[in-house]
CSV table of C-alpha atoms in Angstrom, one decimal:
chain,number,residue,atom,x,y,z
A,18,UNK,CA,1.6,-33.0,-7.2
A,19,UNK,CA,-2.0,-31.1,-7.5
A,20,UNK,CA,0.1,-28.4,-5.6
A,21,UNK,CA,2.6,-28.4,-8.8
A,22,UNK,CA,0.1,-28.7,-12.1
A,23,UNK,CA,-2.2,-26.8,-11.0
A,24,UNK,CA,0.4,-23.8,-10.8
A,25,UNK,CA,1.8,-25.1,-13.5
A,26,UNK,CA,-1.0,-25.0,-15.6
A,27,UNK,CA,-2.3,-22.0,-13.7
A,28,UNK,CA,1.2,-20.2,-14.4
A,29,UNK,CA,1.3,-21.2,-18.6
A,30,UNK,CA,-1.7,-21.7,-19.8
A,31,UNK,CA,-2.6,-18.0,-18.9
A,32,UNK,CA,-0.4,-16.7,-21.4
A,33,UNK,CA,-2.5,-19.0,-24.1
A,34,UNK,CA,-5.6,-17.8,-22.6
A,35,UNK,CA,-4.9,-13.9,-22.8
A,36,UNK,CA,-4.3,-14.6,-26.2
A,37,UNK,CA,-7.0,-16.7,-27.0
A,38,UNK,CA,-9.7,-14.9,-24.8
A,39,UNK,CA,-7.9,-10.7,-26.1
A,40,UNK,CA,-6.5,-8.6,-23.4
A,41,UNK,CA,-10.2,-7.6,-23.4
A,42,UNK,CA,-12.3,-10.0,-22.3
A,43,UNK,CA,-9.5,-11.6,-20.5
A,44,UNK,CA,-9.7,-9.1,-18.1
A,45,UNK,CA,-14.5,-9.6,-18.1
A,46,UNK,CA,-13.1,-12.6,-17.1
A,47,UNK,CA,-11.6,-12.0,-13.4
A,48,UNK,CA,-13.4,-9.1,-13.6
A,49,UNK,CA,-16.6,-11.5,-13.4
A,50,UNK,CA,-14.9,-13.7,-11.1
A,51,UNK,CA,-14.2,-12.4,-9.2
A,52,UNK,CA,-17.2,-10.2,-8.7
A,53,UNK,CA,-19.3,-13.9,-8.2
A,54,UNK,CA,-17.1,-15.4,-5.8
A,55,UNK,CA,-18.0,-13.7,-2.4
A,56,UNK,CA,-20.9,-15.6,-2.7
A,57,UNK,CA,-17.9,-18.0,-1.7
A,58,UNK,CA,-18.4,-16.9,1.2
A,59,UNK,CA,-21.6,-18.2,1.8
A,60,UNK,CA,-21.0,-21.8,1.7
A,61,UNK,CA,-19.4,-21.1,5.3
A,62,UNK,CA,-16.9,-23.3,5.9
A,63,UNK,CA,-18.7,-26.9,5.7
A,64,UNK,CA,-15.6,-28.9,4.0
A,65,UNK,CA,-13.4,-27.9,7.1
A,66,UNK,CA,-16.6,-28.2,9.6
A,67,UNK,CA,-17.1,-31.9,8.0
A,68,UNK,CA,-13.3,-33.0,7.8
A,69,UNK,CA,-13.0,-31.5,11.8
A,70,UNK,CA,-16.3,-33.6,13.5
A,71,UNK,CA,-15.3,-36.3,10.8
A,72,UNK,CA,-11.6,-36.9,12.0
A,73,UNK,CA,-13.4,-36.2,16.2
A,74,UNK,CA,-15.9,-38.7,15.1
A,75,UNK,CA,-13.9,-41.0,14.1
A,76,UNK,CA,-11.4,-41.2,17.2
A,77,UNK,CA,-13.5,-41.5,19.2
A,78,UNK,CA,-15.5,-44.3,17.1
A,79,UNK,CA,-18.4,-43.2,17.1
A,80,UNK,CA,-20.4,-43.7,13.6
A,81,UNK,CA,-23.4,-43.5,14.9
A,82,UNK,CA,-22.7,-39.8,15.7
A,83,UNK,CA,-20.9,-39.7,13.7
A,84,UNK,CA,-24.1,-40.8,10.9
A,85,UNK,CA,-26.3,-38.1,12.2
A,86,UNK,CA,-23.6,-35.0,12.2
A,87,UNK,CA,-23.4,-36.3,8.1
A,88,UNK,CA,-27.3,-35.3,7.6
A,89,UNK,CA,-27.3,-32.1,9.7
A,90,UNK,CA,-24.6,-31.5,7.9
A,91,UNK,CA,-25.6,-31.5,4.4
A,92,UNK,CA,-29.6,-30.8,5.1
A,93,UNK,CA,-27.9,-28.0,6.4
A,94,UNK,CA,-25.7,-27.2,2.6
A,95,UNK,CA,-29.0,-27.6,0.9
A,96,UNK,CA,-29.6,-24.9,2.1
A,97,UNK,CA,-26.4,-22.7,1.8
A,98,UNK,CA,-26.7,-23.7,-1.5
A,99,UNK,CA,-30.0,-23.2,-1.9
A,100,UNK,CA,-29.0,-19.1,-0.1
A,101,UNK,CA,-26.6,-18.2,-2.9
A,102,UNK,CA,-29.0,-18.4,-5.6
A,103,UNK,CA,-31.3,-16.8,-3.4
A,104,UNK,CA,-28.5,-13.8,-2.9
A,105,UNK,CA,-26.9,-14.0,-6.3
A,106,UNK,CA,-30.6,-12.5,-7.8
A,107,UNK,CA,-29.5,-9.4,-5.8
A,108,UNK,CA,-26.0,-9.4,-7.2
A,109,UNK,CA,-27.9,-9.3,-10.8
A,110,UNK,CA,-29.5,-6.8,-10.8
A,111,UNK,CA,-27.1,-4.5,-9.3
A,112,UNK,CA,-24.5,-5.4,-12.5
A,113,UNK,CA,-25.9,-2.8,-14.5
A,114,UNK,CA,-25.5,0.5,-11.8
A,115,UNK,CA,-21.5,-0.9,-10.0
A,116,UNK,CA,-19.7,-1.4,-13.4
A,117,UNK,CA,-21.8,0.9,-16.3
A,118,UNK,CA,-19.8,2.7,-17.2
A,119,UNK,CA,-16.9,0.9,-16.6
A,120,UNK,CA,-17.4,-1.7,-19.4
A,121,UNK,CA,-19.5,-1.3,-23.0
A,122,UNK,CA,-23.3,-2.9,-23.7
A,123,UNK,CA,-21.4,-5.5,-25.2
A,124,UNK,CA,-19.3,-6.0,-22.2
A,125,UNK,CA,-22.5,-6.3,-19.3
A,126,UNK,CA,-24.4,-8.3,-21.2
A,127,UNK,CA,-21.1,-11.1,-21.5
A,128,UNK,CA,-21.0,-10.5,-18.2
A,129,UNK,CA,-24.7,-11.3,-16.7
A,130,UNK,CA,-23.6,-14.6,-19.5
A,131,UNK,CA,-20.6,-15.5,-17.4
A,132,UNK,CA,-22.6,-14.8,-13.9
A,133,UNK,CA,-25.2,-17.2,-13.8
A,134,UNK,CA,-23.0,-19.8,-14.7
A,135,UNK,CA,-20.6,-18.8,-12.0
A,136,UNK,CA,-22.9,-19.1,-9.3
A,137,UNK,CA,-24.6,-22.1,-10.8
A,138,UNK,CA,-20.8,-24.0,-10.1
A,139,UNK,CA,-20.2,-22.4,-7.3
A,140,UNK,CA,-23.8,-23.5,-5.8
A,141,UNK,CA,-22.5,-27.3,-7.0
A,142,UNK,CA,-19.2,-26.6,-5.0
A,143,UNK,CA,-20.8,-26.5,-2.0
A,144,UNK,CA,-21.6,-30.5,-1.9
A,145,UNK,CA,-18.0,-31.2,-3.7
A,146,UNK,CA,-16.7,-29.1,-0.2
A,147,UNK,CA,-18.7,-30.6,2.1
A,148,UNK,CA,-17.8,-34.8,0.2
A,149,UNK,CA,-13.8,-33.3,0.2
A,150,UNK,CA,-14.6,-32.5,3.9
A,151,UNK,CA,-15.4,-36.5,4.3
A,152,UNK,CA,-12.8,-37.5,2.7
A,153,UNK,CA,-10.0,-35.3,5.1
A,154,UNK,CA,-11.3,-36.8,8.1
A,155,UNK,CA,-10.5,-40.2,6.0
A,156,UNK,CA,-7.4,-38.3,6.6
A,157,UNK,CA,-8.0,-40.2,2.3
A,158,UNK,CA,-5.5,-36.7,0.9
A,159,UNK,CA,-4.5,-38.9,-1.7
A,160,UNK,CA,-8.1,-40.0,-3.2
A,161,UNK,CA,-9.2,-36.6,-2.7
A,162,UNK,CA,-5.9,-34.4,-4.7
A,163,UNK,CA,-6.0,-37.4,-7.1
A,164,UNK,CA,-10.1,-36.2,-8.1
A,165,UNK,CA,-8.8,-33.4,-7.8
A,166,UNK,CA,-6.0,-33.2,-10.6
A,167,UNK,CA,-7.5,-35.3,-13.3
A,168,UNK,CA,-10.1,-31.8,-13.2
A,169,UNK,CA,-7.5,-29.8,-13.2
A,170,UNK,CA,-5.3,-32.4,-16.3
A,171,UNK,CA,-9.5,-32.0,-18.3
A,172,UNK,CA,-10.0,-28.6,-17.8
A,173,UNK,CA,-6.8,-27.5,-19.7
A,174,UNK,CA,-7.4,-30.3,-22.5
A,175,UNK,CA,-10.9,-29.1,-22.3
A,176,UNK,CA,-10.2,-25.5,-22.8
A,177,UNK,CA,-7.3,-25.7,-25.3
A,178,UNK,CA,-9.6,-28.1,-27.8
A,179,UNK,CA,-13.2,-25.7,-27.1
A,180,UNK,CA,-10.5,-22.4,-27.7
A,181,UNK,CA,-8.8,-23.5,-30.4
A,182,UNK,CA,-12.0,-23.9,-32.3
A,183,UNK,CA,-12.5,-20.3,-31.4
A,184,UNK,CA,-15.0,-20.4,-27.9
A,185,UNK,CA,-14.1,-17.0,-25.3
A,186,UNK,CA,-14.9,-17.0,-21.7
A,187,UNK,CA,-18.8,-18.5,-21.5
A,188,UNK,CA,-17.2,-21.7,-23.0
A,189,UNK,CA,-14.5,-21.6,-19.7
A,190,UNK,CA,-17.4,-21.1,-17.4
A,191,UNK,CA,-19.3,-24.2,-18.6
A,192,UNK,CA,-16.8,-26.3,-18.4
A,193,UNK,CA,-16.0,-25.1,-14.9
A,194,UNK,CA,-19.8,-25.9,-13.9
A,195,UNK,CA,-19.2,-29.3,-16.0
A,196,UNK,CA,-16.2,-31.0,-13.9
A,197,UNK,CA,-17.0,-29.5,-10.9
A,198,UNK,CA,-20.6,-31.5,-10.7
A,199,UNK,CA,-18.0,-34.7,-12.5
A,200,UNK,CA,-15.8,-34.3,-9.4
A,201,UNK,CA,-18.8,-34.1,-6.9
A,202,UNK,CA,-20.7,-37.7,-8.2
A,203,UNK,CA,-16.8,-38.7,-8.0
A,204,UNK,CA,-16.4,-37.8,-4.2
A,205,UNK,CA,-20.1,-38.9,-3.6
A,206,UNK,CA,-19.0,-42.5,-5.0
A,207,UNK,CA,-16.1,-43.6,-3.3
A,208,UNK,CA,-17.4,-42.2,0.3
A,209,UNK,CA,-20.7,-44.3,0.0
A,210,UNK,CA,-19.4,-47.0,-2.4
A,211,UNK,CA,-14.9,-47.3,-0.7
A,212,UNK,CA,-16.1,-45.6,2.9
A,213,UNK,CA,-19.3,-46.8,3.4
A,214,UNK,CA,-20.2,-43.4,4.9
A,215,UNK,CA,-23.6,-43.2,5.4
A,216,UNK,CA,-26.3,-39.9,6.3
A,217,UNK,CA,-28.2,-40.7,8.5
A,218,UNK,CA,-30.7,-38.5,11.0
A,219,UNK,CA,-31.2,-40.4,14.4
A,220,UNK,CA,-31.8,-37.7,16.7
A,221,UNK,CA,-31.9,-33.6,16.8
A,222,UNK,CA,-28.9,-32.8,18.8
A,223,UNK,CA,-29.1,-29.4,19.6
A,224,UNK,CA,-26.1,-28.8,20.9
A,225,UNK,CA,-24.0,-30.3,18.1
A,226,UNK,CA,-26.0,-27.7,15.7
A,227,UNK,CA,-25.1,-24.7,18.0
A,228,UNK,CA,-21.0,-26.1,18.0
A,229,UNK,CA,-21.5,-26.7,14.3
A,230,UNK,CA,-23.6,-23.4,13.6
A,231,UNK,CA,-20.0,-20.9,16.0
A,232,UNK,CA,-17.4,-22.8,14.5
A,233,UNK,CA,-19.0,-22.6,10.8
A,234,UNK,CA,-19.6,-18.4,11.5
A,235,UNK,CA,-15.2,-18.3,12.4
A,236,UNK,CA,-14.9,-19.9,9.1
A,237,UNK,CA,-17.6,-17.5,7.6
A,238,UNK,CA,-15.9,-14.9,8.5
A,239,UNK,CA,-13.0,-16.3,7.2
A,240,UNK,CA,-14.3,-17.0,3.3
A,241,UNK,CA,-15.1,-13.8,3.7
A,242,UNK,CA,-11.6,-12.0,4.4
A,243,UNK,CA,-10.5,-14.1,1.7
A,244,UNK,CA,-12.7,-13.2,-1.0
A,245,UNK,CA,-11.8,-9.3,0.0
A,246,UNK,CA,-8.5,-10.1,-0.8
A,247,UNK,CA,-8.3,-12.2,-3.9
A,248,UNK,CA,-11.0,-10.4,-4.7
A,249,UNK,CA,-11.3,-6.9,-3.7
A,250,UNK,CA,-9.0,-5.7,-6.4
A,251,UNK,CA,-10.9,-6.4,-9.3
A,252,UNK,CA,-14.1,-5.4,-7.8
A,253,UNK,CA,-12.2,-1.9,-7.1
A,254,UNK,CA,-9.9,-1.4,-10.0
A,255,UNK,CA,-12.8,-2.2,-12.5
A,256,UNK,CA,-15.0,0.2,-10.9
A,257,UNK,CA,-12.8,3.0,-11.3
A,258,UNK,CA,-10.2,2.3,-14.1
A,259,UNK,CA,-10.7,-0.3,-16.6
A,260,UNK,CA,-11.1,-3.8,-18.4
A,261,UNK,CA,-7.8,-3.7,-19.6
A,262,UNK,CA,-6.2,-2.8,-15.7
A,263,UNK,CA,-8.3,-6.3,-14.2
A,264,UNK,CA,-6.1,-7.8,-16.9
A,265,UNK,CA,-2.9,-6.2,-15.8
A,266,UNK,CA,-3.5,-6.8,-11.7
A,267,UNK,CA,-5.0,-10.1,-12.3
A,268,UNK,CA,-1.6,-11.2,-13.3
A,269,UNK,CA,0.1,-10.7,-9.6
A,270,UNK,CA,-2.9,-12.3,-8.5
A,271,UNK,CA,-2.0,-15.5,-10.3
A,272,UNK,CA,0.4,-15.8,-7.8
A,273,UNK,CA,-0.7,-14.4,-5.2
A,274,UNK,CA,-3.9,-16.8,-5.3
A,275,UNK,CA,-2.0,-19.6,-5.9
A,276,UNK,CA,-0.4,-19.2,-2.2
A,277,UNK,CA,-2.8,-18.5,-0.5
A,278,UNK,CA,-5.2,-22.2,-1.9
A,279,UNK,CA,-1.2,-23.9,-1.0
A,280,UNK,CA,-2.4,-22.6,2.5
A,281,UNK,CA,-5.6,-24.0,2.7
A,282,UNK,CA,-5.0,-27.2,1.3
A,283,UNK,CA,-0.7,-28.0,3.8
A,284,UNK,CA,-3.2,-27.0,6.8
A,285,UNK,CA,-6.1,-28.9,5.9
A,286,UNK,CA,-3.9,-32.0,5.7
A,287,UNK,CA,-2.8,-32.1,8.8
A,288,UNK,CA,-7.1,-31.1,11.0
A,289,UNK,CA,-7.2,-34.8,11.5
A,290,UNK,CA,-3.3,-34.5,13.3
A,291,UNK,CA,-4.6,-31.8,15.5
A,292,UNK,CA,-7.5,-32.8,16.1
A,293,UNK,CA,-6.3,-35.3,17.3
A,294,UNK,CA,-3.5,-34.2,19.4
A,295,UNK,CA,-6.1,-31.7,20.8
A,296,UNK,CA,-8.0,-34.9,22.7
A,297,UNK,CA,-5.4,-35.5,23.5
A,298,UNK,CA,-4.5,-32.7,25.7
A,299,UNK,CA,-1.3,-31.2,24.1
A,300,UNK,CA,0.9,-29.4,25.6
A,301,UNK,CA,1.5,-25.5,23.5
A,302,UNK,CA,5.3,-26.7,23.2
A,303,UNK,CA,4.7,-30.0,21.7
A,304,UNK,CA,1.8,-28.1,19.3
A,305,UNK,CA,4.6,-25.4,18.4
A,306,UNK,CA,6.4,-29.1,17.0
A,307,UNK,CA,3.9,-29.4,15.0
A,308,UNK,CA,3.7,-26.3,13.6
A,309,UNK,CA,7.8,-26.4,12.9
A,310,UNK,CA,8.7,-29.1,10.8
A,311,UNK,CA,6.2,-28.2,7.9
A,312,UNK,CA,6.3,-24.7,8.5
A,313,UNK,CA,10.6,-25.5,7.4
A,314,UNK,CA,9.7,-27.5,3.9
A,315,UNK,CA,7.0,-25.1,3.3
A,316,UNK,CA,9.4,-21.7,3.9
A,317,UNK,CA,12.1,-24.5,1.9
A,318,UNK,CA,10.4,-24.2,-1.8
A,319,UNK,CA,8.3,-21.1,-0.8
A,320,UNK,CA,11.0,-18.7,0.5
A,321,UNK,CA,13.4,-19.6,-2.4
A,322,UNK,CA,9.9,-19.1,-4.8
A,323,UNK,CA,9.7,-15.5,-3.8
A,324,UNK,CA,13.6,-15.3,-3.5
A,325,UNK,CA,13.7,-16.7,-7.4
A,326,UNK,CA,10.8,-13.9,-8.7
A,327,UNK,CA,12.3,-11.0,-7.3
A,328,UNK,CA,15.6,-12.2,-8.9
A,329,UNK,CA,14.4,-12.8,-11.9
A,330,UNK,CA,10.5,-12.0,-11.7
A,331,UNK,CA,10.5,-9.2,-15.2
A,332,UNK,CA,12.8,-12.0,-16.9
A,333,UNK,CA,10.1,-14.8,-16.3
A,334,UNK,CA,6.7,-12.4,-16.6
A,335,UNK,CA,8.5,-10.8,-19.8
A,336,UNK,CA,9.3,-14.1,-21.4
A,337,UNK,CA,5.3,-15.0,-19.7
A,338,UNK,CA,3.1,-13.1,-21.1
A,339,UNK,CA,4.7,-10.1,-22.9
A,340,UNK,CA,6.2,-6.8,-22.5
A,341,UNK,CA,2.7,-5.7,-21.8
A,342,UNK,CA,2.5,-6.8,-18.3
A,343,UNK,CA,5.7,-6.2,-16.9
A,344,UNK,CA,4.5,-4.0,-14.7
A,345,UNK,CA,3.1,-6.4,-13.0
A,346,UNK,CA,6.1,-7.0,-11.2
A,347,UNK,CA,6.3,-4.7,-8.1
A,348,UNK,CA,2.3,-5.4,-7.5
A,349,UNK,CA,3.1,-9.6,-7.0
A,350,UNK,CA,6.1,-8.9,-4.8
A,351,UNK,CA,3.7,-6.8,-2.5
A,352,UNK,CA,1.6,-9.4,-2.2
A,353,UNK,CA,3.9,-12.7,-2.5
A,354,UNK,CA,6.4,-11.2,1.2
A,355,UNK,CA,3.1,-10.6,3.5
A,356,UNK,CA,2.1,-14.0,1.9
A,357,UNK,CA,5.0,-16.3,2.9
A,358,UNK,CA,5.0,-15.7,5.8
A,359,UNK,CA,1.9,-16.3,6.8
A,360,UNK,CA,2.4,-19.8,4.1
A,361,UNK,CA,4.4,-20.6,6.2
A,362,UNK,CA,2.7,-21.2,10.5
A,363,UNK,CA,-0.5,-22.2,8.8
A,364,UNK,CA,-0.7,-25.2,10.4
A,365,UNK,CA,-1.6,-22.5,13.4
A,366,UNK,CA,-5.1,-22.8,11.1
A,367,UNK,CA,-6.2,-26.6,12.2
A,368,UNK,CA,-4.7,-26.1,15.5
A,369,UNK,CA,-7.6,-22.9,16.2
A,370,UNK,CA,-10.2,-26.1,14.0
A,371,UNK,CA,-8.8,-28.4,16.6
A,372,UNK,CA,-9.7,-26.1,19.4
A,373,UNK,CA,-12.9,-24.3,18.2
A,374,UNK,CA,-11.2,-21.6,18.3
A,375,UNK,CA,-11.2,-19.5,14.9
A,376,UNK,CA,-13.7,-16.5,16.0
A,377,UNK,CA,-11.4,-14.9,17.1
A,378,UNK,CA,-9.0,-14.8,14.1
A,379,UNK,CA,-11.8,-13.8,11.4
A,380,UNK,CA,-12.4,-11.1,14.0
A,381,UNK,CA,-8.9,-9.9,13.6
A,382,UNK,CA,-8.8,-9.9,10.3
A,383,UNK,CA,-11.8,-9.0,9.9
A,384,UNK,CA,-11.3,-6.0,10.6
A,385,UNK,CA,-8.5,-5.9,8.1
A,386,UNK,CA,-10.1,-6.6,5.1
A,387,UNK,CA,-12.2,-3.4,6.3
A,388,UNK,CA,-9.5,-1.9,6.3
A,389,UNK,CA,-8.2,-2.6,3.3
A,390,UNK,CA,-11.8,-2.0,1.4
A,391,UNK,CA,-10.6,1.7,2.3
A,392,UNK,CA,-6.8,1.7,1.3
A,393,UNK,CA,-7.6,-0.4,-1.9
A,394,UNK,CA,-10.6,2.5,-2.6
A,395,UNK,CA,-8.5,5.5,-1.6
A,396,UNK,CA,-5.0,4.5,-2.9
A,397,UNK,CA,-6.9,3.7,-5.8
A,398,UNK,CA,-7.8,7.1,-6.8
A,399,UNK,CA,-4.0,7.8,-6.6
A,400,UNK,CA,-1.9,5.1,-7.0
A,401,UNK,CA,-3.5,3.7,-8.6
A,402,UNK,CA,-3.7,-1.7,-9.6
A,403,UNK,CA,-0.5,-0.1,-7.7
A,404,UNK,CA,-3.1,1.6,-4.5
A,405,UNK,CA,-4.5,-2.0,-4.6
A,406,UNK,CA,-1.6,-4.2,-3.8
A,407,UNK,CA,-0.2,-1.3,-1.3
A,408,UNK,CA,-3.3,-1.9,0.7
A,409,UNK,CA,-3.8,-6.0,0.7
A,410,UNK,CA,0.3,-5.6,1.7
A,411,UNK,CA,-0.7,-3.9,4.6
A,412,UNK,CA,-3.9,-5.3,5.8
A,413,UNK,CA,-1.5,-9.2,5.2
A,414,UNK,CA,1.2,-7.5,7.9
A,415,UNK,CA,-1.1,-6.0,10.5
A,416,UNK,CA,-3.3,-8.6,10.4
A,417,UNK,CA,-2.1,-11.8,9.5
A,418,UNK,CA,1.5,-11.4,10.9
A,419,UNK,CA,1.6,-9.4,13.7
A,420,UNK,CA,-1.5,-9.3,15.4
A,421,UNK,CA,-2.6,-13.5,15.4
A,422,UNK,CA,0.9,-14.9,16.7
A,423,UNK,CA,0.3,-12.0,19.5
A,424,UNK,CA,-3.0,-14.2,19.8
A,425,UNK,CA,-1.3,-17.5,19.3
A,426,UNK,CA,1.1,-17.2,22.1
A,427,UNK,CA,-0.7,-14.9,24.0
A,428,UNK,CA,-3.9,-17.4,24.2
A,429,UNK,CA,-3.0,-20.7,22.1
A,430,UNK,CA,0.4,-21.7,24.5
A,431,UNK,CA,2.5,-21.6,20.9
A,432,UNK,CA,6.1,-20.8,21.8
A,433,UNK,CA,6.7,-18.1,18.5
A,434,UNK,CA,9.9,-17.1,19.3
A,435,UNK,CA,10.8,-20.5,19.0
A,436,UNK,CA,8.9,-22.0,15.9
A,437,UNK,CA,10.2,-18.7,13.3
A,438,UNK,CA,14.0,-19.5,14.9
A,439,UNK,CA,13.2,-23.1,14.5
A,440,UNK,CA,11.6,-22.3,10.5
A,441,UNK,CA,14.7,-19.6,9.7
A,442,UNK,CA,16.7,-21.6,10.8
A,443,UNK,CA,19.6,-22.0,7.6
A,444,UNK,CA,16.3,-21.4,5.7
A,445,UNK,CA,17.1,-17.6,5.7
A,446,UNK,CA,20.4,-17.5,5.4
A,447,UNK,CA,20.6,-20.5,2.2
A,448,UNK,CA,18.3,-18.7,0.7
A,449,UNK,CA,19.7,-14.4,1.1
A,450,UNK,CA,23.3,-15.9,-0.1
A,451,UNK,CA,22.2,-17.8,-3.0
A,452,UNK,CA,20.3,-15.2,-4.2
A,453,UNK,CA,23.6,-13.1,-3.9
A,454,UNK,CA,25.3,-14.9,-5.7
A,455,UNK,CA,23.1,-16.1,-8.1
A,456,UNK,CA,22.5,-11.8,-8.7
A,457,UNK,CA,24.7,-11.2,-11.1
A,458,UNK,CA,23.7,-13.0,-13.4
A,459,UNK,CA,20.5,-11.5,-13.8
A,460,UNK,CA,22.4,-8.2,-15.0
A,461,UNK,CA,24.7,-9.8,-17.4
A,462,UNK,CA,22.6,-12.2,-19.5
A,463,UNK,CA,19.5,-11.4,-21.6
A,464,UNK,CA,16.4,-11.4,-21.1
A,465,UNK,CA,15.1,-15.3,-22.9
A,466,UNK,CA,13.9,-18.2,-22.3
A,467,UNK,CA,17.6,-19.4,-23.0
A,468,UNK,CA,19.4,-17.4,-20.8
A,469,UNK,CA,16.3,-17.8,-18.0
A,470,UNK,CA,16.3,-21.6,-17.6
A,471,UNK,CA,20.6,-21.1,-16.8
A,472,UNK,CA,19.9,-18.3,-14.2
A,473,UNK,CA,16.9,-19.9,-13.0
A,474,UNK,CA,19.0,-23.8,-12.9
A,475,UNK,CA,22.1,-21.8,-11.3
A,476,UNK,CA,20.1,-20.4,-8.1
A,477,UNK,CA,17.8,-23.4,-7.6
A,478,UNK,CA,21.6,-25.4,-7.4
A,479,UNK,CA,23.2,-23.1,-5.8
A,480,UNK,CA,20.1,-22.7,-3.0
A,481,UNK,CA,19.9,-26.6,-3.3
A,482,UNK,CA,23.4,-27.4,-2.2
A,483,UNK,CA,23.1,-24.7,0.8
A,484,UNK,CA,20.7,-25.8,2.6
A,485,UNK,CA,21.6,-29.9,2.7
A,486,UNK,CA,25.1,-28.8,3.1
A,487,UNK,CA,23.6,-26.0,6.0
A,488,UNK,CA,20.4,-26.1,6.4
A,489,UNK,CA,18.5,-29.7,6.4
A,490,UNK,CA,18.6,-31.9,9.7
A,491,UNK,CA,18.6,-35.5,10.4
A,492,UNK,CA,14.0,-35.3,9.3
A,493,UNK,CA,14.3,-33.6,6.0
A,494,UNK,CA,17.7,-35.6,5.2
A,495,UNK,CA,15.7,-38.3,5.9
A,496,UNK,CA,12.6,-37.8,3.4
A,497,UNK,CA,15.1,-36.6,1.0
A,498,UNK,CA,16.9,-39.4,0.5
A,499,UNK,CA,13.9,-41.4,0.9
A,500,UNK,CA,13.1,-39.2,-2.0
A,501,UNK,CA,15.7,-40.2,-3.6
A,502,UNK,CA,15.1,-43.9,-2.8
A,503,UNK,CA,11.9,-44.3,-4.1
A,504,UNK,CA,12.2,-42.0,-7.6
A,505,UNK,CA,15.1,-44.9,-7.9
A,506,UNK,CA,13.4,-48.0,-8.0
A,507,UNK,CA,10.4,-46.8,-10.4
A,508,UNK,CA,13.1,-45.8,-12.5
């Protein structure tokens, strides 16, 4: 529900945001958000670290060890938060030099104000992620997502009110900071009062600190890669073009970021289970089964979403944000297709975390991130925003799809061929057939809201029918029927 609501608001709130701010200020907001976003990497993945070790200590029933670990983890979190403030000072000074040629004097002043608020928000978010890691380690997924859901709804309500009153991008960032603080307080209160979590120093554990450092370093590299892939395009476009181009490309990144966030959330949910399986010496085939079951469900949704966008994406963009942003169609497809492939196997990240083998993945993808930076600078000069999308897509295909699956097969022992075969069995053919049968509607019907609903509904009905008839296994049918029974009881 949290993923759905966040995606829904992300898609349908964006047109209101653009119309309220204007394309130029919206582009400025996205540009500074991307620039400041690099500071998130200083978090060193403390949330994932805490989630992994809390799950491990709970499996061992070692409450004293957990208390001692959490004390050291929160000390590290505090140090990293302070470090972020110092690093941001250097970046603040560099804003004039980096964007002085592409932004006006007024835009530079506002960019600095936005940057200060965003940095403060990021520093507080480190503690939010830490407490979220505790809740995930306790497998309180519903609780942490209820908090996040409330934050999303409150954010939209507050921003609608503020934007209608005439406030601009500064109000957006200030609202985000306020809600981050509130979320941190809620999650901390639940951890201490409901779960009775204790953070207490018992002894200095050098070996534990080294393991935390090794694991965090791998997550740190991964965070760099994520920030590069999500933000380097806008930063390069902002430095080499203008804010209007950044605004256009940001439309494609709305979908890309949404899919990337789904990857992280789903993988995090399976981390406690993967930790227990690794502790029990699970085989490669058993771990492959762990990836397949959620992978099939994810591909049923994500694969259909991408196919639907390919069919009716131009119609949707025109209705959503207007004709001026139709050029975002091709970049969106270039970003979504490889992201979908990585999405369906994201539980492999939880397995790597449970085995403390994230570093190799991070190093491989770090090289690909470097390739992405070089290609983006070169291709943006030749092809503009299209070059940015091509660069990111190439790096995703080589790193996430080709090299990582070789690593999963050779080192981790996953049966990659069986994994993809089972994930795509019946689902991929259903998507292709539903797309072919729905394609005539994209050519015949006009680009209006009413006709778009007809086109999308027809595609979903055809696709759903094909899935149930030719793709669903007994487990998936059981999930569907169980959901329908619950819905009927609620009704």
